[in-house]
Amino acid sequence: MNDTLERLALVLEARKTADPDSSYVAKLYARGLDTILKKIGEEATETVMAGKDGVPEQIVYEVADLWFHTLVLLAHQGLGPDAVLAELERRFGLSGLEEKASRAR
């Protein structure tokens, strides 16, 4: 796993037991799943707007916020970035059409 993702995952895990008044992430955890999901929605919208504006630095900034908050969701659900990386690795080499067809139910 990327070292940055690994280090961040460890910090996010540690924040689960932190005082909500001492940590933004601990406050997100304390407020619960709906708050985390709302924040992801906000960050996704900001990422879309940055993409439309086309300013590279702003796109990177907003994608970093989006990734960060999705990592908070993963940690909240007892998952880590390694699970997502494993899924991406599983998909590597498949065409998008093949991968989508494999999900059809």
mmCIF file of C-alpha atoms in Angstrom, residues 9 13 15 37 40 42-44 46:
data_model
loop_
_atom_site.group_PDB
_atom_site.id
_atom_site.type_symbol
_atom_site.label_atom_id
_atom_site.label_comp_id
_atom_site.label_asym_id
_atom_site.label_seq_id
_atom_site.Cartn_x
_atom_site.Cartn_y
_atom_site.Cartn_z
ATOM 1 C CA ALA A 9 -5.240 4.951 7.703
ATOM 2 C CA GLU A 13 -8.026 4.507 13.140
ATOM 3 C CA ARG A 15 -8.999 9.080 15.911
ATOM 4 C CA LEU A 37 -21.776 10.598 3.944
ATOM 5 C CA ILE A 40 -18.455 12.995 0.986
ATOM 6 C CA GLU A 42 -20.182 17.916 -0.507
ATOM 7 C CA GLU A 43 -16.620 17.038 -1.460
ATOM 8 C CA ALA A 44 -17.770 15.153 -4.563
ATOM 9 C CA GLU A 46 -16.742 20.470 -5.077
#
